[in-house]
Amino acid sequence: MDDRPYFRPAALDALLTDAARLGFAMSCEDRTGSLLATLAASKPQGHLVELGTGVGAGTSWLLHGMHPDARLTSIEMDLAHQAVAAEHLGHDTRVSFVSADADAWLDNYAGPPLALAYVDCRPGKFHRLDDLVDLLEPGGLYVVDDLLPQPTWPSDHQARVDSFVAHLPERSNLLGTVATWASGLLVGTRI
C-alpha cells in the first residue's frame, strides 16, 4: 500500500526550503501532516491548538484541512522559526501565531475548550499532559508525533518517550492509540 499523501499544502515546499536554510530538521513529516489535515477537517467550527509551531509545516497541514469557521492558535518560543511560519501562513485569518513558551501559554489560556491539540514540543506531552487534556472539549482530539527514534533526539530523550507511553493507560480522561507509523504517533480523544 502506498501511504504517501495524495495532497500537500500549497506553502509546504517553501516552508521546508526555509527550514533547511535555517538548519531546522524537526518539521512534521508528510504522513503525519496528512493525518493532521484529516483530523482538522473533522472539527469544522473548532478551536485548534498547536504547541510547537517550528517553521510551520504542521501548521500548514492543519490549515489545509480546516473549515473556514475553524480557528488555530500556534504556539512557539523560537521567534526565528515562527517568523518563517508567519511569513508563509500569516495571511490566513484562521491562524494566530503566539510567541510564548508552551508552559506559560498553558498557565494563561482562558479561551474556549479545544477541539484538537497537536503537540510537537515537551509541554503537553512529557509534562503538563493533564493540564492540556483538561482544556479539550469532550471528544476533543489529542495528537502527538515523534514517538519513534529521530536523528534529532538528545541522548536522554528515549526515556521520556518510554515513560510517556507507559503511563498513558493511567489517564482516565484520555483514550488513545499509539501507532508505530510515520514518526510514531498517538491519537487520542478526551472522554
Coordinates of N, CA and C in Angstrom, one line a residue:
M1 N 0.8 -1.2 0.0 CA 0.0 0.0 0.0 C 0.9 1.2 0.0
D2 N 0.5 2.2 -0.8 CA 1.2 3.5 -0.9 C 0.5 4.4 0.1
D3 N 1.2 4.7 1.2 CA 0.5 5.6 2.2 C 1.0 7.0 2.2
R4 N 1.6 7.4 1.1 CA 2.0 8.8 0.9 C 0.8 9.7 0.7
P5 N 0.7 10.9 1.2 CA -0.4 11.7 1.0 C -0.6 12.0 -0.5
Y6 N -1.9 12.1 -0.9 CA -2.2 12.5 -2.2 C -2.5 14.0 -2.4
F7 N -2.3 14.7 -1.3 CA -2.4 16.2 -1.4 C -1.3 16.8 -0.5
R8 N -1.0 18.0 -0.8 CA 0.0 18.7 0.0 C -0.4 20.2 0.1
P9 N -0.2 20.8 1.3 CA -0.5 22.2 1.4 C 0.4 23.0 0.4
A10 N -0.2 24.1 -0.1 CA 0.5 24.9 -1.1 C 1.8 25.5 -0.6
A11 N 1.8 25.9 0.7 CA 3.0 26.6 1.2 C 4.1 25.6 1.7
L12 N 3.8 24.3 1.7 CA 4.7 23.4 2.4 C 6.1 23.4 1.8
D13 N 6.3 23.3 0.5 CA 7.6 23.3 -0.1 C 8.4 24.5 0.3
A14 N 7.8 25.7 0.3 CA 8.6 26.9 0.7 C 8.9 26.9 2.1
L15 N 8.0 26.4 3.0 CA 8.4 26.2 4.4 C 9.5 25.3 4.6
L16 N 9.5 24.2 3.9 CA 10.6 23.2 4.1 C 11.9 23.7 3.5
T17 N 11.9 24.5 2.5 CA 13.1 25.1 2.0 C 13.7 26.1 3.0
D18 N 12.8 26.9 3.6 CA 13.3 27.8 4.6 C 13.8 27.1 5.9
A19 N 13.2 26.0 6.2 CA 13.6 25.1 7.3 C 15.0 24.6 7.1
A20 N 15.3 24.2 5.8 CA 16.6 23.7 5.5 C 17.7 24.8 5.6
R21 N 17.3 26.0 5.1 CA 18.2 27.2 5.2 C 18.5 27.5 6.6
L22 N 17.6 27.3 7.5 CA 17.8 27.6 9.0 C 18.5 26.4 9.7
G23 N 18.6 25.3 9.0 CA 19.1 24.1 9.7 C 18.1 23.5 10.6
F24 N 16.8 23.8 10.4 CA 15.7 23.2 11.3 C 15.3 21.9 10.7
A25 N 15.5 20.8 11.5 CA 15.3 19.4 11.0 C 14.2 18.7 11.7
M26 N 13.3 19.4 12.3 CA 12.2 18.8 13.1 C 10.8 19.0 12.6
S27 N 10.7 19.3 11.3 CA 9.4 19.5 10.7 C 8.5 18.3 10.7
C28 N 7.3 18.5 10.8 CA 6.3 17.4 10.6 C 6.4 16.7 9.3
E29 N 6.5 15.4 9.3 CA 6.6 14.6 8.1 C 5.3 14.5 7.4
D30 N 5.3 14.2 6.1 CA 4.1 14.2 5.3 C 3.0 13.3 5.7
R31 N 3.3 12.1 6.1 CA 2.2 11.2 6.5 C 1.5 11.7 7.8
T32 N 2.3 12.2 8.7 CA 1.7 12.8 9.9 C 0.9 14.0 9.5
G33 N 1.4 14.8 8.6 CA 0.7 16.0 8.2 C -0.6 15.7 7.5
S34 N -0.6 14.7 6.7 CA -1.9 14.3 6.1 C -2.9 13.9 7.1
L35 N -2.5 13.1 8.1 CA -3.4 12.8 9.2 C -3.9 14.0 9.9
L36 N -3.0 15.0 10.2 CA -3.4 16.2 10.8 C -4.5 16.9 10.0
A37 N -4.3 17.0 8.7 CA -5.3 17.7 7.9 C -6.6 17.0 8.0
T38 N -6.6 15.7 7.9 CA -7.9 14.9 8.0 C -8.6 15.1 9.4
L39 N -7.8 15.1 10.4 CA -8.4 15.3 11.8 C -8.9 16.7 11.9
A40 N -8.2 17.7 11.4 CA -8.6 19.1 11.5 C -9.9 19.2 10.7
A41 N -10.1 18.5 9.6 CA -11.3 18.6 8.9 C -12.5 18.1 9.6
S42 N -12.3 17.3 10.6 CA -13.4 16.7 11.4 C -13.9 17.7 12.5
K43 N -13.3 18.8 12.6 CA -13.6 19.8 13.6 C -14.0 21.1 12.9
P44 N -15.1 21.2 12.2 CA -15.4 22.3 11.3 C -15.6 23.7 12.0
Q45 N -16.0 23.7 13.2 CA -16.0 25.1 13.9 C -15.2 25.1 15.1
G46 N -14.2 24.2 15.2 CA -13.5 24.0 16.4 C -12.3 25.0 16.6
H47 N -11.9 25.1 17.8 CA -10.7 25.9 18.1 C -9.6 24.9 18.3
L48 N -8.6 24.9 17.5 CA -7.4 24.0 17.5 C -6.2 24.7 18.0
V49 N -5.3 23.9 18.6 CA -4.1 24.5 19.1 C -2.9 23.6 18.7
E50 N -1.8 24.2 18.4 CA -0.6 23.5 18.0 C 0.5 24.0 19.0
L51 N 1.0 23.2 19.8 CA 2.1 23.5 20.7 C 3.4 23.1 20.1
G52 N 4.1 24.1 19.6 CA 5.4 23.9 18.9 C 5.2 24.1 17.4
T53 N 5.1 25.4 17.0 CA 5.0 25.7 15.6 C 6.1 25.3 14.7
G54 N 7.4 25.4 15.3 CA 8.5 25.2 14.5 C 8.5 26.2 13.4
V55 N 8.7 25.8 12.1 CA 8.7 26.7 11.0 C 7.3 26.6 10.3
G56 N 6.4 25.8 10.8 CA 5.0 25.9 10.3 C 4.6 24.7 9.4
A57 N 5.4 23.7 9.3 CA 5.0 22.5 8.4 C 3.7 21.9 9.0
G58 N 3.6 21.6 10.2 CA 2.4 21.1 10.8 C 1.2 22.1 10.7
T59 N 1.6 23.3 10.9 CA 0.5 24.4 10.8 C -0.1 24.4 9.4
S60 N 0.8 24.2 8.4 CA 0.2 24.2 7.0 C -0.7 23.1 6.8
W61 N -0.3 21.9 7.3 CA -1.2 20.7 7.2 C -2.5 20.9 7.9
L62 N -2.5 21.4 9.1 CA -3.7 21.7 9.9 C -4.6 22.7 9.1
L63 N -4.0 23.8 8.6 CA -4.8 24.8 7.9 C -5.4 24.2 6.6
H64 N -4.6 23.3 6.0 CA -5.1 22.6 4.7 C -6.4 21.9 5.0
G65 N -6.6 21.3 6.1 CA -7.8 20.5 6.4 C -8.9 21.3 7.1
M66 N -8.6 22.5 7.6 CA -9.5 23.2 8.4 C -10.6 23.8 7.6
H67 N -11.8 23.8 8.2 CA -13.0 24.5 7.7 C -12.8 26.0 7.8
P68 N -13.5 26.8 7.0 CA -13.3 28.3 7.1 C -13.7 28.8 8.5
D69 N -14.6 28.1 9.2 CA -15.0 28.6 10.5 C -14.2 28.1 11.7
A70 N -13.2 27.3 11.4 CA -12.3 26.8 12.5 C -11.2 27.8 12.7
R71 N -10.6 27.7 13.9 CA -9.5 28.6 14.3 C -8.4 27.8 14.9
L72 N -7.2 28.3 14.6 CA -6.0 27.6 15.1 C -5.1 28.6 15.8
T73 N -4.6 28.3 17.0 CA -3.6 29.0 17.7 C -2.4 28.2 17.7
S74 N -1.3 28.8 17.2 CA 0.0 28.0 17.1 C 1.0 28.7 18.0
I75 N 1.6 27.9 18.9 CA 2.5 28.5 20.0 C 3.9 28.0 19.7
E76 N 4.9 29.0 19.8 CA 6.3 28.7 19.5 C 7.1 29.7 20.3
M77 N 8.2 29.3 21.0 CA 9.0 30.2 21.7 C 10.2 30.7 20.9
D78 N 10.6 30.0 19.8 CA 11.7 30.4 19.0 C 11.2 31.4 17.9
L79 N 11.5 32.6 18.1 CA 11.0 33.7 17.2 C 11.4 33.5 15.8
A80 N 12.6 33.1 15.5 CA 13.1 33.0 14.2 C 12.4 31.9 13.4
H81 N 12.1 30.8 14.1 CA 11.4 29.7 13.5 C 10.0 30.1 13.2
Q82 N 9.3 30.7 14.2 CA 7.9 31.1 14.0 C 7.8 32.2 12.9
A83 N 8.8 33.0 12.8 CA 8.7 34.0 11.7 C 8.6 33.4 10.3
V84 N 9.2 32.2 10.1 CA 9.1 31.6 8.8 C 7.6 31.2 8.6
A85 N 7.0 30.6 9.7 CA 5.6 30.2 9.6 C 4.7 31.4 9.3
A86 N 4.9 32.5 10.0 CA 4.1 33.7 9.9 C 4.3 34.3 8.5
E87 N 5.5 34.2 7.9 CA 5.7 34.8 6.6 C 4.9 34.0 5.6
H88 N 4.9 32.7 5.6 CA 4.2 31.9 4.6 C 2.7 31.7 4.9
L89 N 2.3 31.7 6.2 CA 0.9 31.4 6.5 C 0.2 32.5 7.2
G90 N 0.8 33.6 7.6 CA 0.2 34.6 8.3 C -0.9 35.3 7.6
H91 N -1.0 35.2 6.3 CA -2.2 35.8 5.6 C -3.5 35.1 5.9
D92 N -3.4 33.9 6.4 CA -4.6 33.1 6.6 C -5.2 33.5 8.0
T93 N -6.4 34.1 7.9 CA -7.0 34.7 9.1 C -7.5 33.7 10.1
R94 N -7.4 32.4 9.7 CA -7.8 31.3 10.7 C -6.8 31.0 11.7
V95 N -5.5 31.5 11.5 CA -4.4 31.1 12.4 C -3.9 32.4 13.1
S96 N -3.6 32.2 14.4 CA -3.0 33.2 15.2 C -1.7 32.6 15.7
F97 N -0.6 33.3 15.5 CA 0.7 32.8 16.0 C 1.0 33.5 17.3
V98 N 1.3 32.7 18.3 CA 1.6 33.3 19.6 C 3.1 32.9 20.0
S99 N 3.9 33.9 20.2 CA 5.3 33.7 20.6 C 5.3 33.6 22.1
A100 N 5.4 32.4 22.6 CA 5.4 32.1 24.0 C 6.0 30.7 24.3
D101 N 6.4 30.5 25.5 CA 6.7 29.2 26.0 C 5.4 28.5 26.2
A102 N 5.3 27.2 25.8 CA 4.1 26.4 25.9 C 3.6 26.3 27.3
D103 N 4.6 26.2 28.3 CA 4.2 26.1 29.7 C 3.4 27.4 30.1
A104 N 4.0 28.6 29.7 CA 3.3 29.8 30.0 C 2.0 29.9 29.3
W105 N 1.9 29.5 28.1 CA 0.6 29.5 27.4 C -0.4 28.6 28.2
L106 N 0.0 27.4 28.6 CA -0.9 26.6 29.3 C -1.4 27.2 30.6
D107 N -0.5 28.0 31.3 CA -0.8 28.7 32.5 C -1.9 29.7 32.3
N108 N -1.9 30.4 31.1 CA -2.7 31.6 30.9 C -3.9 31.4 30.0
Y109 N -4.0 30.2 29.4 CA -5.1 30.0 28.4 C -6.5 30.2 29.1
A110 N -7.3 31.0 28.5 CA -8.7 31.2 29.1 C -9.7 31.3 28.0
G111 N -9.4 30.6 26.9 CA -10.4 30.6 25.8 C -11.3 29.5 25.8
P112 N -12.0 29.2 24.7 CA -13.0 28.1 24.6 C -12.3 26.8 24.7
P113 N -13.1 25.7 25.0 CA -12.5 24.4 25.0 C -11.9 24.1 23.6
L114 N -10.9 23.3 23.6 CA -10.1 23.0 22.4 C -10.7 21.7 21.7
A115 N -10.9 21.8 20.4 CA -11.4 20.7 19.6 C -10.3 19.7 19.2
L116 N -9.1 20.2 19.1 CA -8.0 19.4 18.7 C -6.7 20.1 19.3
A117 N -5.8 19.3 19.8 CA -4.5 19.8 20.3 C -3.4 18.9 19.6
Y118 N -2.6 19.5 18.8 CA -1.4 18.9 18.2 C -0.2 19.3 19.0
V119 N 0.5 18.4 19.6 CA 1.6 18.7 20.5 C 2.9 18.2 19.8
D120 N 3.8 19.2 19.5 CA 5.1 18.9 18.9 C 6.2 19.6 19.7
C121 N 6.1 19.5 21.1 CA 7.1 20.0 22.0 C 6.9 19.3 23.3
R122 N 7.7 19.5 24.3 CA 7.6 18.8 25.5 C 6.4 19.1 26.4
P123 N 6.1 20.4 26.6 CA 4.9 20.7 27.4 C 3.6 20.2 26.7
G124 N 2.8 19.5 27.4 CA 1.6 19.0 26.8 C 1.8 17.5 26.4
K125 N 3.0 17.1 26.4 CA 3.3 15.7 26.1 C 4.1 15.1 27.2
F126 N 5.3 15.5 27.5 CA 6.1 14.9 28.5 C 5.9 15.5 29.9
H127 N 5.3 16.6 30.0 CA 4.8 17.2 31.2 C 3.6 18.1 30.9
R128 N 2.8 18.3 31.8 CA 1.6 19.2 31.7 C 0.5 18.5 30.8
L129 N 0.6 17.2 30.6 CA -0.4 16.5 29.8 C -1.8 16.7 30.4
D130 N -1.9 16.5 31.7 CA -3.2 16.6 32.4 C -3.8 18.0 32.1
D131 N -2.9 19.0 32.2 CA -3.4 20.4 32.0 C -3.9 20.6 30.6
L132 N -3.3 20.1 29.6 CA -3.7 20.2 28.3 C -5.0 19.4 28.0
V133 N -5.1 18.2 28.5 CA -6.3 17.4 28.3 C -7.5 18.0 28.9
D134 N -7.3 18.7 30.1 CA -8.4 19.4 30.7 C -8.9 20.5 29.9
L135 N -8.1 21.1 28.9 CA -8.6 22.1 28.0 C -9.4 21.6 26.8
L136 N -9.3 20.3 26.6 CA -10.0 19.7 25.5 C -11.5 19.6 25.8
E137 N -12.3 19.8 24.8 CA -13.8 19.6 24.9 C -14.0 18.0 24.9
P138 N -15.1 17.6 25.5 CA -15.3 16.1 25.4 C -15.3 15.7 23.9
G139 N -14.6 14.7 23.6 CA -14.4 14.3 22.2 C -13.3 15.0 21.5
G140 N -12.7 15.9 22.2 CA -11.6 16.7 21.6 C -10.4 15.7 21.3
L141 N -9.7 16.0 20.2 CA -8.6 15.1 19.8 C -7.3 15.6 20.3
Y142 N -6.4 14.7 20.7 CA -5.1 14.9 21.2 C -4.1 14.1 20.3
V143 N -3.2 14.8 19.7 CA -2.3 14.2 18.7 C -0.9 14.6 19.0
V144 N 0.0 13.6 19.1 CA 1.5 13.9 19.3 C 2.2 13.0 18.3
D145 N 3.4 13.5 17.9 CA 4.2 12.7 16.9 C 5.6 12.6 17.5
D146 N 6.5 12.0 16.7 CA 7.9 11.8 17.1 C 8.0 10.9 18.3
L147 N 7.3 9.8 18.3 CA 7.4 8.8 19.4 C 8.4 7.7 19.0
L148 N 8.8 7.7 17.7 CA 9.8 6.7 17.3 C 11.1 7.5 17.2
P149 N 12.2 6.8 17.5 CA 13.5 7.5 17.5 C 13.8 8.3 16.3
Q150 N 14.3 9.6 16.5 CA 14.6 10.5 15.5 C 16.0 10.9 15.6
P151 N 16.7 11.3 14.4 CA 18.1 11.7 14.5 C 18.3 12.9 15.3
T152 N 17.3 13.7 15.5 CA 17.4 15.0 16.2 C 17.3 14.8 17.7
W153 N 17.0 13.6 18.2 CA 16.8 13.4 19.6 C 18.1 13.6 20.4
P154 N 18.0 14.2 21.6 CA 19.2 14.2 22.5 C 19.2 12.8 23.1
S155 N 20.4 12.4 23.7 CA 20.6 11.1 24.2 C 19.7 10.6 25.3
D156 N 19.1 11.6 26.1 CA 18.2 11.2 27.2 C 16.8 11.2 26.8
H157 N 16.4 11.4 25.5 CA 15.0 11.6 25.1 C 14.2 10.3 25.1
Q158 N 14.8 9.2 24.8 CA 14.1 7.9 24.7 C 13.4 7.6 26.0
A159 N 14.1 7.9 27.1 CA 13.5 7.6 28.4 C 12.2 8.4 28.6
R160 N 12.2 9.7 28.1 CA 10.9 10.5 28.2 C 9.8 9.9 27.4
V161 N 10.1 9.4 26.2 CA 9.1 8.8 25.4 C 8.6 7.5 26.0
D162 N 9.5 6.7 26.5 CA 9.1 5.4 27.1 C 8.2 5.7 28.3
S163 N 8.5 6.6 29.1 CA 7.7 6.9 30.3 C 6.3 7.5 29.9
F164 N 6.3 8.4 28.9 CA 5.0 8.9 28.4 C 4.1 7.8 27.9
V165 N 4.6 6.9 27.1 CA 3.8 5.8 26.5 C 3.4 4.8 27.6
A166 N 4.3 4.5 28.6 CA 4.0 3.6 29.6 C 2.9 4.1 30.6
H167 N 2.8 5.4 30.8 CA 1.8 6.0 31.7 C 0.5 6.4 31.0
L168 N 0.4 6.2 29.7 CA -0.9 6.6 29.1 C -2.1 5.8 29.6
P169 N -2.0 4.5 29.9 CA -3.2 3.8 30.4 C -3.7 4.3 31.7
E170 N -2.9 5.1 32.4 CA -3.3 5.6 33.7 C -4.2 6.8 33.6
R171 N -4.4 7.3 32.4 CA -5.2 8.5 32.2 C -6.6 8.1 32.1
S172 N -7.5 8.5 33.0 CA -8.9 8.1 33.0 C -9.7 9.0 32.0
N173 N -9.2 10.1 31.6 CA -9.9 11.0 30.7 C -9.4 11.1 29.3
L174 N -8.5 10.2 28.9 CA -7.9 10.1 27.6 C -7.9 8.7 27.1
L175 N -8.5 8.5 26.0 CA -8.4 7.2 25.3 C -7.6 7.4 24.0
G176 N -6.6 6.6 23.9 CA -5.7 6.8 22.7 C -5.1 5.6 22.1
T177 N -4.6 5.8 20.9 CA -4.0 4.7 20.2 C -2.6 5.1 19.8
V178 N -1.6 4.4 20.2 CA -0.2 4.6 19.8 C 0.1 3.8 18.5
A179 N 0.7 4.5 17.6 CA 0.9 3.8 16.3 C 2.4 4.0 15.9
T180 N 3.0 2.9 15.5 CA 4.4 2.9 15.0 C 4.4 3.1 13.5
W181 N 3.8 4.2 13.2 CA 3.6 4.7 11.8 C 4.1 6.1 11.7
A182 N 4.6 6.5 10.5 CA 5.1 7.8 10.3 C 6.3 8.0 11.3
S183 N 6.2 9.1 12.1 CA 7.3 9.3 13.1 C 7.0 8.7 14.4
G184 N 5.9 8.0 14.5 CA 5.4 7.4 15.8 C 4.4 8.4 16.3
L185 N 3.2 7.9 16.4 CA 2.1 8.8 16.7 C 1.2 8.3 17.9
L186 N 0.6 9.2 18.6 CA -0.5 8.9 19.5 C -1.7 9.8 19.0
V187 N -2.8 9.2 18.8 CA -4.1 9.9 18.5 C -5.0 9.5 19.6
G188 N -5.5 10.5 20.4 CA -6.4 10.2 21.5 C -7.5 11.1 21.5
T189 N -8.5 10.8 22.3 CA -9.6 11.7 22.5 C -10.0 11.8 24.0
R190 N -10.4 13.0 24.3 CA -10.9 13.2 25.7 C -12.2 12.5 25.9
I191 N -12.3 11.7 27.0 CA -13.5 11.1 27.3 C -14.0 11.6 28.7

